[in-house]
Short mmCIF file of C-alpha atoms in Angstrom, two decimals:
data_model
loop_
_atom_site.label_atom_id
_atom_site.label_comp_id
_atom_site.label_asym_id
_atom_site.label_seq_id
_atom_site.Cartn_x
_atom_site.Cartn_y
_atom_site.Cartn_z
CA UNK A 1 15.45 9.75 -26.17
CA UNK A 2 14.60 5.87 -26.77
CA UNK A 3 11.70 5.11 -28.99
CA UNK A 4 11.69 1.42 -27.56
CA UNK A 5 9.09 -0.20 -25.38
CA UNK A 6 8.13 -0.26 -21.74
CA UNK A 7 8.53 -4.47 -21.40
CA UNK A 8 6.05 -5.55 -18.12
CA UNK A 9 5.48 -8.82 -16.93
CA UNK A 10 3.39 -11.31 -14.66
CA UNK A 11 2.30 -14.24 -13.83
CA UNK A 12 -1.76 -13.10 -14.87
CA UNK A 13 -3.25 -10.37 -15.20
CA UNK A 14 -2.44 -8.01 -12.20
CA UNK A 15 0.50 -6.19 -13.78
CA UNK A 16 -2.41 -4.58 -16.00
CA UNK A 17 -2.52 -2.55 -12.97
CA UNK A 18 0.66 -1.14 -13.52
CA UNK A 19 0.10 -0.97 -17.47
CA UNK A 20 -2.97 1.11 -16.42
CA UNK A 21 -0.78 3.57 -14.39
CA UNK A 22 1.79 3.62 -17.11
CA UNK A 23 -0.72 4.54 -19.77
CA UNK A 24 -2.11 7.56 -17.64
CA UNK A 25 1.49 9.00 -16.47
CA UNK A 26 3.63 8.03 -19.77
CA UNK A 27 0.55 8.02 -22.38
CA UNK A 28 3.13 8.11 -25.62
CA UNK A 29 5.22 5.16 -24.61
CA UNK A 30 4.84 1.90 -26.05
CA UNK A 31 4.32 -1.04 -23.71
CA UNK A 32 5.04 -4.79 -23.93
CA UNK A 33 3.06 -6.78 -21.74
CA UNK A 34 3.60 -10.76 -21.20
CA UNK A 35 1.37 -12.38 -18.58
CA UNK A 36 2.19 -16.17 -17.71
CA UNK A 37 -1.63 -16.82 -17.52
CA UNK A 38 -0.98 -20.90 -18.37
CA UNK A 39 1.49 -21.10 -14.76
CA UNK A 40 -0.75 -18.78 -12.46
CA UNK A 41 -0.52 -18.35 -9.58
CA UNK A 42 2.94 -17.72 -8.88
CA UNK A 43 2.73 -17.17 -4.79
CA UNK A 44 2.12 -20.94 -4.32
CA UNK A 45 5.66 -22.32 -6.15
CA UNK A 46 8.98 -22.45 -4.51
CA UNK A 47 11.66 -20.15 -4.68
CA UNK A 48 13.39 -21.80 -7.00
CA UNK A 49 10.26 -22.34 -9.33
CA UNK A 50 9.77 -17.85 -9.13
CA UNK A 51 13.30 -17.89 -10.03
CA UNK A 52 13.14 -19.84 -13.20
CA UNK A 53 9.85 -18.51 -14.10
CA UNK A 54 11.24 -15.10 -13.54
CA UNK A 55 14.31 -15.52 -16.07
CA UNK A 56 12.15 -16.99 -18.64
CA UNK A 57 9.64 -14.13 -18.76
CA UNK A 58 12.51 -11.37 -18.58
CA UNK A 59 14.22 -13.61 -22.22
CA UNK A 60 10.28 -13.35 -23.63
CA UNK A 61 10.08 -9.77 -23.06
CA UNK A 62 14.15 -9.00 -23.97
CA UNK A 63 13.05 -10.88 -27.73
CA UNK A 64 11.14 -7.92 -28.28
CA UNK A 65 12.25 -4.04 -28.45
CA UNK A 66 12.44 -2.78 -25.01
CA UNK A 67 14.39 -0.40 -23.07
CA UNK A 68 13.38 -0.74 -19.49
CA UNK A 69 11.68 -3.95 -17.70
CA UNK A 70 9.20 -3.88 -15.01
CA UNK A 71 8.18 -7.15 -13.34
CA UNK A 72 4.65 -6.38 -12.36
CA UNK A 73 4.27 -9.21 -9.71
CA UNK A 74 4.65 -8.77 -5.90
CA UNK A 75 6.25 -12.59 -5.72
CA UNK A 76 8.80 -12.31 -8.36
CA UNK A 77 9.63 -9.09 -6.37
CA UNK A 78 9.72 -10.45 -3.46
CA UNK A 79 12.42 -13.07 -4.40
CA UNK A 80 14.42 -10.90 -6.65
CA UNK A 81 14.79 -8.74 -3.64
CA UNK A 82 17.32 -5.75 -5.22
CA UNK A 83 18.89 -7.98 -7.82
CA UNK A 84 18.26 -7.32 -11.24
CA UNK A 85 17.53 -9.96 -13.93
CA UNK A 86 19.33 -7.35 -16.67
CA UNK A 87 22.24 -6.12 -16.80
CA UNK A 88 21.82 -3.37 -19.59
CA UNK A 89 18.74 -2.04 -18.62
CA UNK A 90 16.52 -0.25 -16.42
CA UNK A 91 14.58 -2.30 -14.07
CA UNK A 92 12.61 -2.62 -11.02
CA UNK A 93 9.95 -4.43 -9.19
CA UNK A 94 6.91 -3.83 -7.68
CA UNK A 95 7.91 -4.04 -4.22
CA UNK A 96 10.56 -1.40 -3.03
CA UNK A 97 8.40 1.52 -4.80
CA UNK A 98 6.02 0.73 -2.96
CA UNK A 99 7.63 0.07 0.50
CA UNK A 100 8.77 3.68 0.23
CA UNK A 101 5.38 5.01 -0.45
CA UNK A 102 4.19 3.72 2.26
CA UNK A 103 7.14 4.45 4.87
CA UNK A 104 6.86 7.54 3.56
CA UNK A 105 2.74 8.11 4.30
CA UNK A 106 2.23 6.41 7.87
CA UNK A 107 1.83 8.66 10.76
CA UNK A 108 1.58 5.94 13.18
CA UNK A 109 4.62 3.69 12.14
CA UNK A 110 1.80 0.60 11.55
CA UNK A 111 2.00 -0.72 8.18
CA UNK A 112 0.05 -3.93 7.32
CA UNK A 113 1.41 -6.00 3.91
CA UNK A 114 -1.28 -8.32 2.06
CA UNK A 115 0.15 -11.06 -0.31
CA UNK A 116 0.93 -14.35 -2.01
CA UNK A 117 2.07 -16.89 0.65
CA UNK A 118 5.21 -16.97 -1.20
CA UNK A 119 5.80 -12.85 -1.16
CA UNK A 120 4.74 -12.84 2.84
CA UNK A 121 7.11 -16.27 3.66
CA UNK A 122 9.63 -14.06 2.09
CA UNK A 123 9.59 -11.58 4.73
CA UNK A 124 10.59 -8.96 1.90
CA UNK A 125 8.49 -6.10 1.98
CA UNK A 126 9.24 -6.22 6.08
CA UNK A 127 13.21 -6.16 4.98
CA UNK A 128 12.45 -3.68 2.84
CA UNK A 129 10.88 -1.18 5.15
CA UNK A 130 12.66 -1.65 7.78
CA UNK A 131 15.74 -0.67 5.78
CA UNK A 132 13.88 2.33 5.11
CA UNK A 133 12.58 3.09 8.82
CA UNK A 134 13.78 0.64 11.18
CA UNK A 135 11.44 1.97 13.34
CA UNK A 136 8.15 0.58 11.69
CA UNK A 137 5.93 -2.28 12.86
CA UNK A 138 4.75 -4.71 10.05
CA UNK A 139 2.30 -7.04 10.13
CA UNK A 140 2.31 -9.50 7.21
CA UNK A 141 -0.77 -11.37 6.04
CA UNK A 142 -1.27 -13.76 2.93
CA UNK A 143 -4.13 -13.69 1.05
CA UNK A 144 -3.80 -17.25 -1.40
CA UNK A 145 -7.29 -17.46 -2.60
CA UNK A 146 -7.49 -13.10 -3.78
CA UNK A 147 -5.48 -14.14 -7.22
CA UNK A 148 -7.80 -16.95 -8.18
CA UNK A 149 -10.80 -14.60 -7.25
CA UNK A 150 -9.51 -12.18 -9.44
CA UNK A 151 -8.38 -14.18 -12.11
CA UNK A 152 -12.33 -15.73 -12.66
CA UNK A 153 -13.75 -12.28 -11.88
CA UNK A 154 -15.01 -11.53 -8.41
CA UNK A 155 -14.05 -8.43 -7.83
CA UNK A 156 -17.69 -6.84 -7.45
CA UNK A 157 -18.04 -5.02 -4.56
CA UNK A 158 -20.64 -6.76 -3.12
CA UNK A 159 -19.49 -10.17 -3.91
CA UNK A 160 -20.40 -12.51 -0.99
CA UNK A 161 -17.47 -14.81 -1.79
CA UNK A 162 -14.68 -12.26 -1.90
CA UNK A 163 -16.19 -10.42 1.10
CA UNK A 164 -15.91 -13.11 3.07
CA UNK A 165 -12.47 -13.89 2.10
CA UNK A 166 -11.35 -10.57 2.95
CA UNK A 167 -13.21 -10.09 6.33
CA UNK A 168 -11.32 -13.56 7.58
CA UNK A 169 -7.63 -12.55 5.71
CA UNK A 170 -7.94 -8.72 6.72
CA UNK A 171 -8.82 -8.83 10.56
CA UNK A 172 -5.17 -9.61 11.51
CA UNK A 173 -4.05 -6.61 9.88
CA UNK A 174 -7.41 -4.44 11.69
CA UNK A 175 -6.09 -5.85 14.81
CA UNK A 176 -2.90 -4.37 14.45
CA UNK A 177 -4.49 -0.84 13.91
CA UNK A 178 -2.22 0.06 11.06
CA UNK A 179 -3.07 3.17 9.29
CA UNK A 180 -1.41 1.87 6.24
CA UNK A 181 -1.65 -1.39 3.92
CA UNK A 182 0.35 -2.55 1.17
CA UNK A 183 -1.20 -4.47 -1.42
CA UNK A 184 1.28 -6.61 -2.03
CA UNK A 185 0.17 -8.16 -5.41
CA UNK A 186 -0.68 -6.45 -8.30
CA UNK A 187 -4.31 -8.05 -8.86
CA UNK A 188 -5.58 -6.60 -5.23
CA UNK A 189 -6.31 -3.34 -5.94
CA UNK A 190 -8.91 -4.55 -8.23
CA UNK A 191 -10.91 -5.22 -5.18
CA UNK A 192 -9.65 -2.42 -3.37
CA UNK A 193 -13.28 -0.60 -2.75
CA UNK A 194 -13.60 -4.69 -0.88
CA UNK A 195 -10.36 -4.07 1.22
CA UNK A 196 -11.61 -0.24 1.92
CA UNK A 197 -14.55 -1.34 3.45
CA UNK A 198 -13.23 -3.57 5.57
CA UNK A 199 -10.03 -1.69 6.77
CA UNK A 200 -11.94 2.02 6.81
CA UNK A 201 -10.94 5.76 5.86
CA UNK A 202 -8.56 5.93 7.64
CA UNK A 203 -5.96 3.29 6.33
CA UNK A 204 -4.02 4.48 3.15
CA UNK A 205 -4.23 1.58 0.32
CA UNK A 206 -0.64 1.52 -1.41
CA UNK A 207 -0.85 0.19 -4.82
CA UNK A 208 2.32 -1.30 -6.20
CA UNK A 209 2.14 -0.95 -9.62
CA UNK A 210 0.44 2.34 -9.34
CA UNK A 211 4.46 2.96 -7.35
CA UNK A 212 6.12 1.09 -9.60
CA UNK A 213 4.52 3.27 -12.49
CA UNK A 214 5.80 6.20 -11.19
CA UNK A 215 9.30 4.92 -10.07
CA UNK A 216 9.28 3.95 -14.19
CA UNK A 217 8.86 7.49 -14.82
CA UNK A 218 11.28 8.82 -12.33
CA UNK A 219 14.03 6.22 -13.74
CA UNK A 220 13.36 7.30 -17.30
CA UNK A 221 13.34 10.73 -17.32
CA UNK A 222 16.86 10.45 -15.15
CA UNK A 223 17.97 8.42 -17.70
CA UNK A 224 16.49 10.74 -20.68
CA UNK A 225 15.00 7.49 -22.11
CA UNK A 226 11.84 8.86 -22.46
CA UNK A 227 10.35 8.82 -25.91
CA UNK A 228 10.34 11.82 -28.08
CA UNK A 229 6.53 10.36 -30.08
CA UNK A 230 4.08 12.70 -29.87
CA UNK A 231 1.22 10.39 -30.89
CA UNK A 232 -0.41 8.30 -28.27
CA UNK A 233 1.46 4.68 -27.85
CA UNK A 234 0.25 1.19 -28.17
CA UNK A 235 -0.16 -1.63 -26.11
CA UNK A 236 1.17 -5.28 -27.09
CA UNK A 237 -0.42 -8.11 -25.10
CA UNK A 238 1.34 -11.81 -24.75
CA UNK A 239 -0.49 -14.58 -22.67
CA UNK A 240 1.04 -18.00 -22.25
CA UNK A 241 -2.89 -19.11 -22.51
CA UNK A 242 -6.46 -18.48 -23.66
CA UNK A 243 -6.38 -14.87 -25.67
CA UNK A 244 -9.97 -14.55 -25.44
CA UNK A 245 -9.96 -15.17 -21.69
CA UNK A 246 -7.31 -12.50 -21.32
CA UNK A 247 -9.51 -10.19 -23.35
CA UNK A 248 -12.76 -10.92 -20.90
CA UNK A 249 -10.80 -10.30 -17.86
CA UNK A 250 -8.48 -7.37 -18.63
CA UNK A 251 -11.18 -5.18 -18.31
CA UNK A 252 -11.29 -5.63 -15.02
CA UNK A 253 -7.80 -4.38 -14.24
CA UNK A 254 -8.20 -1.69 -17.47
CA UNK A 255 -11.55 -0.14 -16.55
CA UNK A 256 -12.05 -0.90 -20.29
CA UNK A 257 -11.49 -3.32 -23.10
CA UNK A 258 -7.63 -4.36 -23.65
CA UNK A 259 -6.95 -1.90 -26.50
CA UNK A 260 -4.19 -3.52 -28.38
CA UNK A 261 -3.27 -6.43 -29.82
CA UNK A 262 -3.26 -9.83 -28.39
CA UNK A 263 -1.26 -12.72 -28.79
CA UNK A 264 -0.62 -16.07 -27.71
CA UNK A 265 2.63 -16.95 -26.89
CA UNK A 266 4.61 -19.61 -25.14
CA UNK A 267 7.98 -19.35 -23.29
#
């Protein structure tokens, strides 16, 4: 048993997704959260920028007691690829558990991938599924202006803006008749009900930290790192910016206030 925290981290505020799941499956753990809201968005910067923006959130999050790492953002993913940041740790991505999922769900062998430009220029989740089942067909949209649309809050259903932006991004991927899409950044499925409009009942929605969540729990239990608390566990919030913006926003990803406290941290 380990006592320590679940650390997750991303550029904003879409790895709340994945906090969200991680509350629901794991509700006793503790979790460290550190969102880089003062350098968002990630999917625009180079490689090299991901990188280095990567290894300076992992040392944030390894200054605090943790005992397994999850970066909750589809680009960092996407450029890590397989290659771990730690080295005594548990840690994964966002990306592989969710290429599995949906490898493992489409009946057709169509799967469509929606994400930063730098996540889709990566070619990664395509790598990664065809590793799994050579025998899939990907298409690969990004989707730059869905994190800033997030970010400041459109994510009604009906919200002409985002609508739009989705209709014009998504009918590539309608074309291609998949039955499957990967949202492949952590702040889309807060306008999934959008994205299900558009692509229909038929086409599964994979979220990635809702797979990442559950690859957590896989990893920990195998590990017996699971904690042994019987009292519900807390939430600890970092933002490289504006606290009370955080707070205003994460309800959006939360369904509810950000229970927990939040701080303001830099790098």
């Amino acid at each position: 048993m380990d006592n320590n925290a679940i650390g997750v981290f991303d550029s904003g505020l879409g790895g709340l997704t994945a906090v969200k799941e991680l509350n629901r499956i794991l509700p006793n753990e503790n979790i460290i959260y550190f969102g880089d809201t003062a350098r968002i968005p990630y999917g625009t910067r180079s490689r090299e920028t991901v990188l280095r923006y990567a290894r300076e959130d992992v040392a944030f999050l390894l200054r605090h007691p943790v005992k397994m790492i999850i970066a909750a953002c589809g680009t960092v993913s996407s450029v890590l690829g397989t290659n771990s940041p730690v080295e005594d740790m548990p840690f994964t991505g966002v990306l592989y558990p969710a290429a599995e999922t949906a490898c493992a769900v489409t009946k057709n062998g169509r799967i469509g991938v929606i994400g930063t430009p730098a996540t889709i220029r990566s070619g990664s989740y395509e790598h990664a599924m065809h590793t799994i089942n050579n025998d899939v067909c990907v298409t690969a949209m990004a989707c730059p202006l869905f994190v800033h649309l997030v970010e400041y809050g459109y994510t009604d259903r009906n919200n002409k803006i985002t609508r739009l932006a989705a209709e014009e991004y998504l009918e590539p991927i309608r074309n291609a008749q998949v039955d499957t899409l990967i949202l492949g950044c952590t702040h889309y499925p807060i306008i999934r009900d959008i994205i299900a409009d558009i692509m229909g009942d038929d086409v599964n929605l994979i979220s990635p930290g809702e797979e990442a969540a559950k690859f957590a729990k896989r990893c920990l239990e195998e590990r017996e790192l699971l904690t042994d608390r019987t009292e519900k566990g807390k939430n600890r919030y970092y933002v490289s910016d504006s606290v009370s913006m955080f707070r205003e926003n994460a309800k959006h990803f939360l369904e509810d206030a950000a229970h927990g406290q939040v701080f303001s941290s830099r790098i």
